[in-house]
Amino acid sequence: MDGLNIELLKLNLQSPVTDHRSTVTGELDRSKSEVRKAAKDMEAMFVYQLIKEMRKTAEDISSEEKGLGNDTYMSLFDMEVSRALAERGFGLQDKIVEWLERNPNKAERERLKEESRGEALPRPNLK
């Protein structure tokens, strides 16, 4: 081995393992919050589509004449109502998060298998 390889090996051996674990833990926390936000956004979109279809059905029954910009206004109003309902929790976001936690993507499953067998290498701290 040349001097450069020995120095790199020393650096790798001296780096504390806890830094790697805290980095992974931070990534998991960030990942969970991103999943929660995506589930909340999905729930808001679902509620928006539900409200939009209900409004469309009610308008088909009604014979009222609408003014200019009514469609735009009602669309914006429906979006805000759906966001507010999703913020309170319609129940769908919890189910989405549960499903995603039970069914991680293929790469994540492989990484979890490697970690459980002790074959996974710690992620380097690039900060």
JSON list of C-alpha atoms in Angstrom, two decimals:
[
{"chain": "A", "resi": 1, "resn": "MET", "atom": "CA", "xyz": [0.00, 0.00, 0.00]},
{"chain": "A", "resi": 2, "resn": "ASP", "atom": "CA", "xyz": [1.21, 3.47, -0.73]},
{"chain": "A", "resi": 3, "resn": "GLY", "atom": "CA", "xyz": [1.10, 6.38, 1.71]},
{"chain": "A", "resi": 4, "resn": "LEU", "atom": "CA", "xyz": [-2.11, 7.85, 0.28]},
{"chain": "A", "resi": 5, "resn": "ASN", "atom": "CA", "xyz": [-4.07, 4.62, 0.72]},
{"chain": "A", "resi": 6, "resn": "ILE", "atom": "CA", "xyz": [-2.81, 4.27, 4.29]},
{"chain": "A", "resi": 7, "resn": "GLU", "atom": "CA", "xyz": [-3.88, 7.83, 5.12]},
{"chain": "A", "resi": 8, "resn": "LEU", "atom": "CA", "xyz": [-7.35, 7.21, 3.62]},
{"chain": "A", "resi": 9, "resn": "LEU", "atom": "CA", "xyz": [-7.64, 4.00, 5.62]},
{"chain": "A", "resi": 10, "resn": "LYS", "atom": "CA", "xyz": [-6.69, 5.86, 8.82]},
{"chain": "A", "resi": 11, "resn": "LEU", "atom": "CA", "xyz": [-9.32, 8.51, 8.13]},
{"chain": "A", "resi": 12, "resn": "ASN", "atom": "CA", "xyz": [-11.99, 5.87, 7.58]},
{"chain": "A", "resi": 13, "resn": "LEU", "atom": "CA", "xyz": [-11.04, 4.03, 10.75]},
{"chain": "A", "resi": 14, "resn": "GLN", "atom": "CA", "xyz": [-10.99, 7.22, 12.81]},
{"chain": "A", "resi": 15, "resn": "SER", "atom": "CA", "xyz": [-14.39, 8.50, 11.69]},
{"chain": "A", "resi": 16, "resn": "PRO", "atom": "CA", "xyz": [-16.93, 7.87, 14.45]},
{"chain": "A", "resi": 17, "resn": "VAL", "atom": "CA", "xyz": [-19.75, 5.45, 13.67]},
{"chain": "A", "resi": 18, "resn": "THR", "atom": "CA", "xyz": [-22.27, 7.51, 15.62]},
{"chain": "A", "resi": 19, "resn": "ASP", "atom": "CA", "xyz": [-22.01, 10.29, 13.04]},
{"chain": "A", "resi": 20, "resn": "HIS", "atom": "CA", "xyz": [-23.15, 7.86, 10.37]},
{"chain": "A", "resi": 21, "resn": "ARG", "atom": "CA", "xyz": [-26.04, 6.67, 12.48]},
{"chain": "A", "resi": 22, "resn": "SER", "atom": "CA", "xyz": [-27.18, 10.18, 13.31]},
{"chain": "A", "resi": 23, "resn": "THR", "atom": "CA", "xyz": [-27.04, 11.05, 9.62]},
{"chain": "A", "resi": 24, "resn": "VAL", "atom": "CA", "xyz": [-29.15, 8.02, 8.75]},
{"chain": "A", "resi": 25, "resn": "THR", "atom": "CA", "xyz": [-31.58, 8.83, 11.56]},
{"chain": "A", "resi": 26, "resn": "GLY", "atom": "CA", "xyz": [-31.87, 12.40, 10.29]},
{"chain": "A", "resi": 27, "resn": "GLU", "atom": "CA", "xyz": [-32.49, 11.12, 6.78]},
{"chain": "A", "resi": 28, "resn": "LEU", "atom": "CA", "xyz": [-35.20, 8.77, 8.08]},
{"chain": "A", "resi": 29, "resn": "ASP", "atom": "CA", "xyz": [-36.89, 11.58, 10.02]},
{"chain": "A", "resi": 30, "resn": "ARG", "atom": "CA", "xyz": [-36.80, 13.82, 6.96]},
{"chain": "A", "resi": 31, "resn": "SER", "atom": "CA", "xyz": [-38.07, 10.97, 4.79]},
{"chain": "A", "resi": 32, "resn": "LYS", "atom": "CA", "xyz": [-40.98, 10.31, 7.16]},
{"chain": "A", "resi": 33, "resn": "SER", "atom": "CA", "xyz": [-41.98, 13.98, 7.18]},
{"chain": "A", "resi": 34, "resn": "GLU", "atom": "CA", "xyz": [-41.79, 14.05, 3.38]},
{"chain": "A", "resi": 35, "resn": "VAL", "atom": "CA", "xyz": [-44.01, 10.96, 3.19]},
{"chain": "A", "resi": 36, "resn": "ARG", "atom": "CA", "xyz": [-46.48, 12.56, 5.62]},
{"chain": "A", "resi": 37, "resn": "LYS", "atom": "CA", "xyz": [-46.59, 15.77, 3.54]},
{"chain": "A", "resi": 38, "resn": "ALA", "atom": "CA", "xyz": [-47.05, 13.83, 0.29]},
{"chain": "A", "resi": 39, "resn": "ALA", "atom": "CA", "xyz": [-49.88, 11.83, 1.89]},
{"chain": "A", "resi": 40, "resn": "LYS", "atom": "CA", "xyz": [-51.52, 15.04, 3.10]},
{"chain": "A", "resi": 41, "resn": "ASP", "atom": "CA", "xyz": [-51.26, 16.56, -0.39]},
{"chain": "A", "resi": 42, "resn": "MET", "atom": "CA", "xyz": [-52.73, 13.39, -1.90]},
{"chain": "A", "resi": 43, "resn": "GLU", "atom": "CA", "xyz": [-55.61, 13.54, 0.54]},
{"chain": "A", "resi": 44, "resn": "ALA", "atom": "CA", "xyz": [-56.22, 17.20, -0.35]},
{"chain": "A", "resi": 45, "resn": "MET", "atom": "CA", "xyz": [-56.31, 16.33, -4.05]},
{"chain": "A", "resi": 46, "resn": "PHE", "atom": "CA", "xyz": [-58.76, 13.50, -3.41]},
{"chain": "A", "resi": 47, "resn": "VAL", "atom": "CA", "xyz": [-61.06, 15.73, -1.35]},
{"chain": "A", "resi": 48, "resn": "TYR", "atom": "CA", "xyz": [-60.81, 18.45, -4.03]},
{"chain": "A", "resi": 49, "resn": "GLN", "atom": "CA", "xyz": [-61.91, 16.01, -6.74]},
{"chain": "A", "resi": 50, "resn": "LEU", "atom": "CA", "xyz": [-64.76, 14.85, -4.52]},
{"chain": "A", "resi": 51, "resn": "ILE", "atom": "CA", "xyz": [-65.97, 18.41, -3.88]},
{"chain": "A", "resi": 52, "resn": "LYS", "atom": "CA", "xyz": [-65.57, 19.34, -7.56]},
{"chain": "A", "resi": 53, "resn": "GLU", "atom": "CA", "xyz": [-67.73, 16.42, -8.69]},
{"chain": "A", "resi": 54, "resn": "MET", "atom": "CA", "xyz": [-70.34, 17.16, -6.02]},
{"chain": "A", "resi": 55, "resn": "ARG", "atom": "CA", "xyz": [-70.49, 20.80, -7.14]},
{"chain": "A", "resi": 56, "resn": "LYS", "atom": "CA", "xyz": [-70.76, 19.76, -10.80]},
{"chain": "A", "resi": 57, "resn": "THR", "atom": "CA", "xyz": [-73.69, 17.46, -9.97]},
{"chain": "A", "resi": 58, "resn": "ALA", "atom": "CA", "xyz": [-75.42, 20.24, -8.00]},
{"chain": "A", "resi": 59, "resn": "GLU", "atom": "CA", "xyz": [-74.89, 22.71, -10.87]},
{"chain": "A", "resi": 60, "resn": "ASP", "atom": "CA", "xyz": [-76.37, 20.26, -13.38]},
{"chain": "A", "resi": 61, "resn": "ILE", "atom": "CA", "xyz": [-79.53, 20.11, -11.28]},
{"chain": "A", "resi": 62, "resn": "SER", "atom": "CA", "xyz": [-79.66, 23.88, -10.69]},
{"chain": "A", "resi": 63, "resn": "SER", "atom": "CA", "xyz": [-80.94, 26.31, -13.32]},
{"chain": "A", "resi": 64, "resn": "GLU", "atom": "CA", "xyz": [-79.16, 29.34, -11.85]},
{"chain": "A", "resi": 65, "resn": "GLU", "atom": "CA", "xyz": [-77.12, 31.43, -14.24]},
{"chain": "A", "resi": 66, "resn": "LYS", "atom": "CA", "xyz": [-73.50, 31.94, -13.24]},
{"chain": "A", "resi": 67, "resn": "GLY", "atom": "CA", "xyz": [-71.54, 35.18, -13.62]},
{"chain": "A", "resi": 68, "resn": "LEU", "atom": "CA", "xyz": [-68.17, 35.69, -15.28]},
{"chain": "A", "resi": 69, "resn": "GLY", "atom": "CA", "xyz": [-65.32, 34.15, -13.32]},
{"chain": "A", "resi": 70, "resn": "ASN", "atom": "CA", "xyz": [-67.62, 31.97, -11.25]},
{"chain": "A", "resi": 71, "resn": "ASP", "atom": "CA", "xyz": [-65.88, 28.76, -12.33]},
{"chain": "A", "resi": 72, "resn": "THR", "atom": "CA", "xyz": [-62.46, 30.15, -11.39]},
{"chain": "A", "resi": 73, "resn": "TYR", "atom": "CA", "xyz": [-63.67, 31.45, -8.04]},
{"chain": "A", "resi": 74, "resn": "MET", "atom": "CA", "xyz": [-65.44, 28.21, -7.15]},
{"chain": "A", "resi": 75, "resn": "SER", "atom": "CA", "xyz": [-62.40, 26.17, -8.19]},
{"chain": "A", "resi": 76, "resn": "LEU", "atom": "CA", "xyz": [-60.11, 28.23, -5.92]},
{"chain": "A", "resi": 77, "resn": "PHE", "atom": "CA", "xyz": [-62.66, 28.04, -3.12]},
{"chain": "A", "resi": 78, "resn": "ASP", "atom": "CA", "xyz": [-62.91, 24.26, -3.47]},
{"chain": "A", "resi": 79, "resn": "MET", "atom": "CA", "xyz": [-59.10, 23.94, -3.38]},
{"chain": "A", "resi": 80, "resn": "GLU", "atom": "CA", "xyz": [-58.89, 25.88, -0.13]},
{"chain": "A", "resi": 81, "resn": "VAL", "atom": "CA", "xyz": [-61.73, 23.90, 1.44]},
{"chain": "A", "resi": 82, "resn": "SER", "atom": "CA", "xyz": [-60.02, 20.64, 0.45]},
{"chain": "A", "resi": 83, "resn": "ARG", "atom": "CA", "xyz": [-56.70, 21.81, 1.93]},
{"chain": "A", "resi": 84, "resn": "ALA", "atom": "CA", "xyz": [-58.42, 22.76, 5.18]},
{"chain": "A", "resi": 85, "resn": "LEU", "atom": "CA", "xyz": [-60.16, 19.39, 5.37]},
{"chain": "A", "resi": 86, "resn": "ALA", "atom": "CA", "xyz": [-56.90, 17.56, 4.67]},
{"chain": "A", "resi": 87, "resn": "GLU", "atom": "CA", "xyz": [-55.14, 19.64, 7.35]},
{"chain": "A", "resi": 88, "resn": "ARG", "atom": "CA", "xyz": [-57.69, 18.48, 9.91]},
{"chain": "A", "resi": 89, "resn": "GLY", "atom": "CA", "xyz": [-57.34, 14.93, 8.69]},
{"chain": "A", "resi": 90, "resn": "PHE", "atom": "CA", "xyz": [-59.90, 13.19, 6.57]},
{"chain": "A", "resi": 91, "resn": "GLY", "atom": "CA", "xyz": [-58.36, 9.84, 7.52]},
{"chain": "A", "resi": 92, "resn": "LEU", "atom": "CA", "xyz": [-56.92, 9.02, 4.11]},
{"chain": "A", "resi": 93, "resn": "GLN", "atom": "CA", "xyz": [-53.40, 10.35, 4.76]},
{"chain": "A", "resi": 94, "resn": "ASP", "atom": "CA", "xyz": [-52.91, 7.99, 7.71]},
{"chain": "A", "resi": 95, "resn": "LYS", "atom": "CA", "xyz": [-53.81, 5.01, 5.53]},
{"chain": "A", "resi": 96, "resn": "ILE", "atom": "CA", "xyz": [-51.46, 6.18, 2.75]},
{"chain": "A", "resi": 97, "resn": "VAL", "atom": "CA", "xyz": [-48.57, 6.54, 5.23]},
{"chain": "A", "resi": 98, "resn": "GLU", "atom": "CA", "xyz": [-49.30, 3.11, 6.75]},
{"chain": "A", "resi": 99, "resn": "TRP", "atom": "CA", "xyz": [-49.32, 1.52, 3.29]},
{"chain": "A", "resi": 100, "resn": "LEU", "atom": "CA", "xyz": [-46.08, 3.22, 2.27]},
{"chain": "A", "resi": 101, "resn": "GLU", "atom": "CA", "xyz": [-44.38, 2.14, 5.48]},
{"chain": "A", "resi": 102, "resn": "ARG", "atom": "CA", "xyz": [-45.51, -1.46, 4.96]},
{"chain": "A", "resi": 103, "resn": "ASN", "atom": "CA", "xyz": [-44.57, -1.45, 1.25]},
{"chain": "A", "resi": 104, "resn": "PRO", "atom": "CA", "xyz": [-41.27, 0.38, 0.73]},
{"chain": "A", "resi": 105, "resn": "ASN", "atom": "CA", "xyz": [-39.87, 0.53, -2.78]},
{"chain": "A", "resi": 106, "resn": "LYS", "atom": "CA", "xyz": [-37.58, -2.21, -4.09]},
{"chain": "A", "resi": 107, "resn": "ALA", "atom": "CA", "xyz": [-34.32, -0.34, -3.40]},
{"chain": "A", "resi": 108, "resn": "GLU", "atom": "CA", "xyz": [-35.40, 0.36, 0.16]},
{"chain": "A", "resi": 109, "resn": "ARG", "atom": "CA", "xyz": [-36.33, -3.32, 0.70]},
{"chain": "A", "resi": 110, "resn": "GLU", "atom": "CA", "xyz": [-32.90, -4.42, -0.53]},
{"chain": "A", "resi": 111, "resn": "ARG", "atom": "CA", "xyz": [-31.16, -1.91, 1.76]},
{"chain": "A", "resi": 112, "resn": "LEU", "atom": "CA", "xyz": [-33.23, -3.08, 4.74]},
{"chain": "A", "resi": 113, "resn": "LYS", "atom": "CA", "xyz": [-32.35, -6.72, 3.98]},
{"chain": "A", "resi": 114, "resn": "GLU", "atom": "CA", "xyz": [-28.65, -5.87, 3.84]},
{"chain": "A", "resi": 115, "resn": "GLU", "atom": "CA", "xyz": [-28.86, -3.97, 7.13]},
{"chain": "A", "resi": 116, "resn": "SER", "atom": "CA", "xyz": [-30.63, -6.85, 8.85]},
{"chain": "A", "resi": 117, "resn": "ARG", "atom": "CA", "xyz": [-27.87, -9.23, 7.71]},
{"chain": "A", "resi": 118, "resn": "GLY", "atom": "CA", "xyz": [-25.19, -6.73, 8.74]},
{"chain": "A", "resi": 119, "resn": "GLU", "atom": "CA", "xyz": [-23.92, -6.38, 5.17]},
{"chain": "A", "resi": 120, "resn": "ALA", "atom": "CA", "xyz": [-24.83, -2.75, 4.62]},
{"chain": "A", "resi": 121, "resn": "LEU", "atom": "CA", "xyz": [-22.02, -0.24, 4.71]},
{"chain": "A", "resi": 122, "resn": "PRO", "atom": "CA", "xyz": [-22.61, 2.85, 6.82]},
{"chain": "A", "resi": 123, "resn": "ARG", "atom": "CA", "xyz": [-23.43, 5.91, 4.79]},
{"chain": "A", "resi": 124, "resn": "PRO", "atom": "CA", "xyz": [-20.58, 8.42, 4.79]},
{"chain": "A", "resi": 125, "resn": "ASN", "atom": "CA", "xyz": [-21.08, 11.80, 6.40]},
{"chain": "A", "resi": 126, "resn": "LEU", "atom": "CA", "xyz": [-20.43, 14.20, 3.52]},
{"chain": "A", "resi": 127, "resn": "LYS", "atom": "CA", "xyz": [-20.75, 17.39, 5.55]}
]
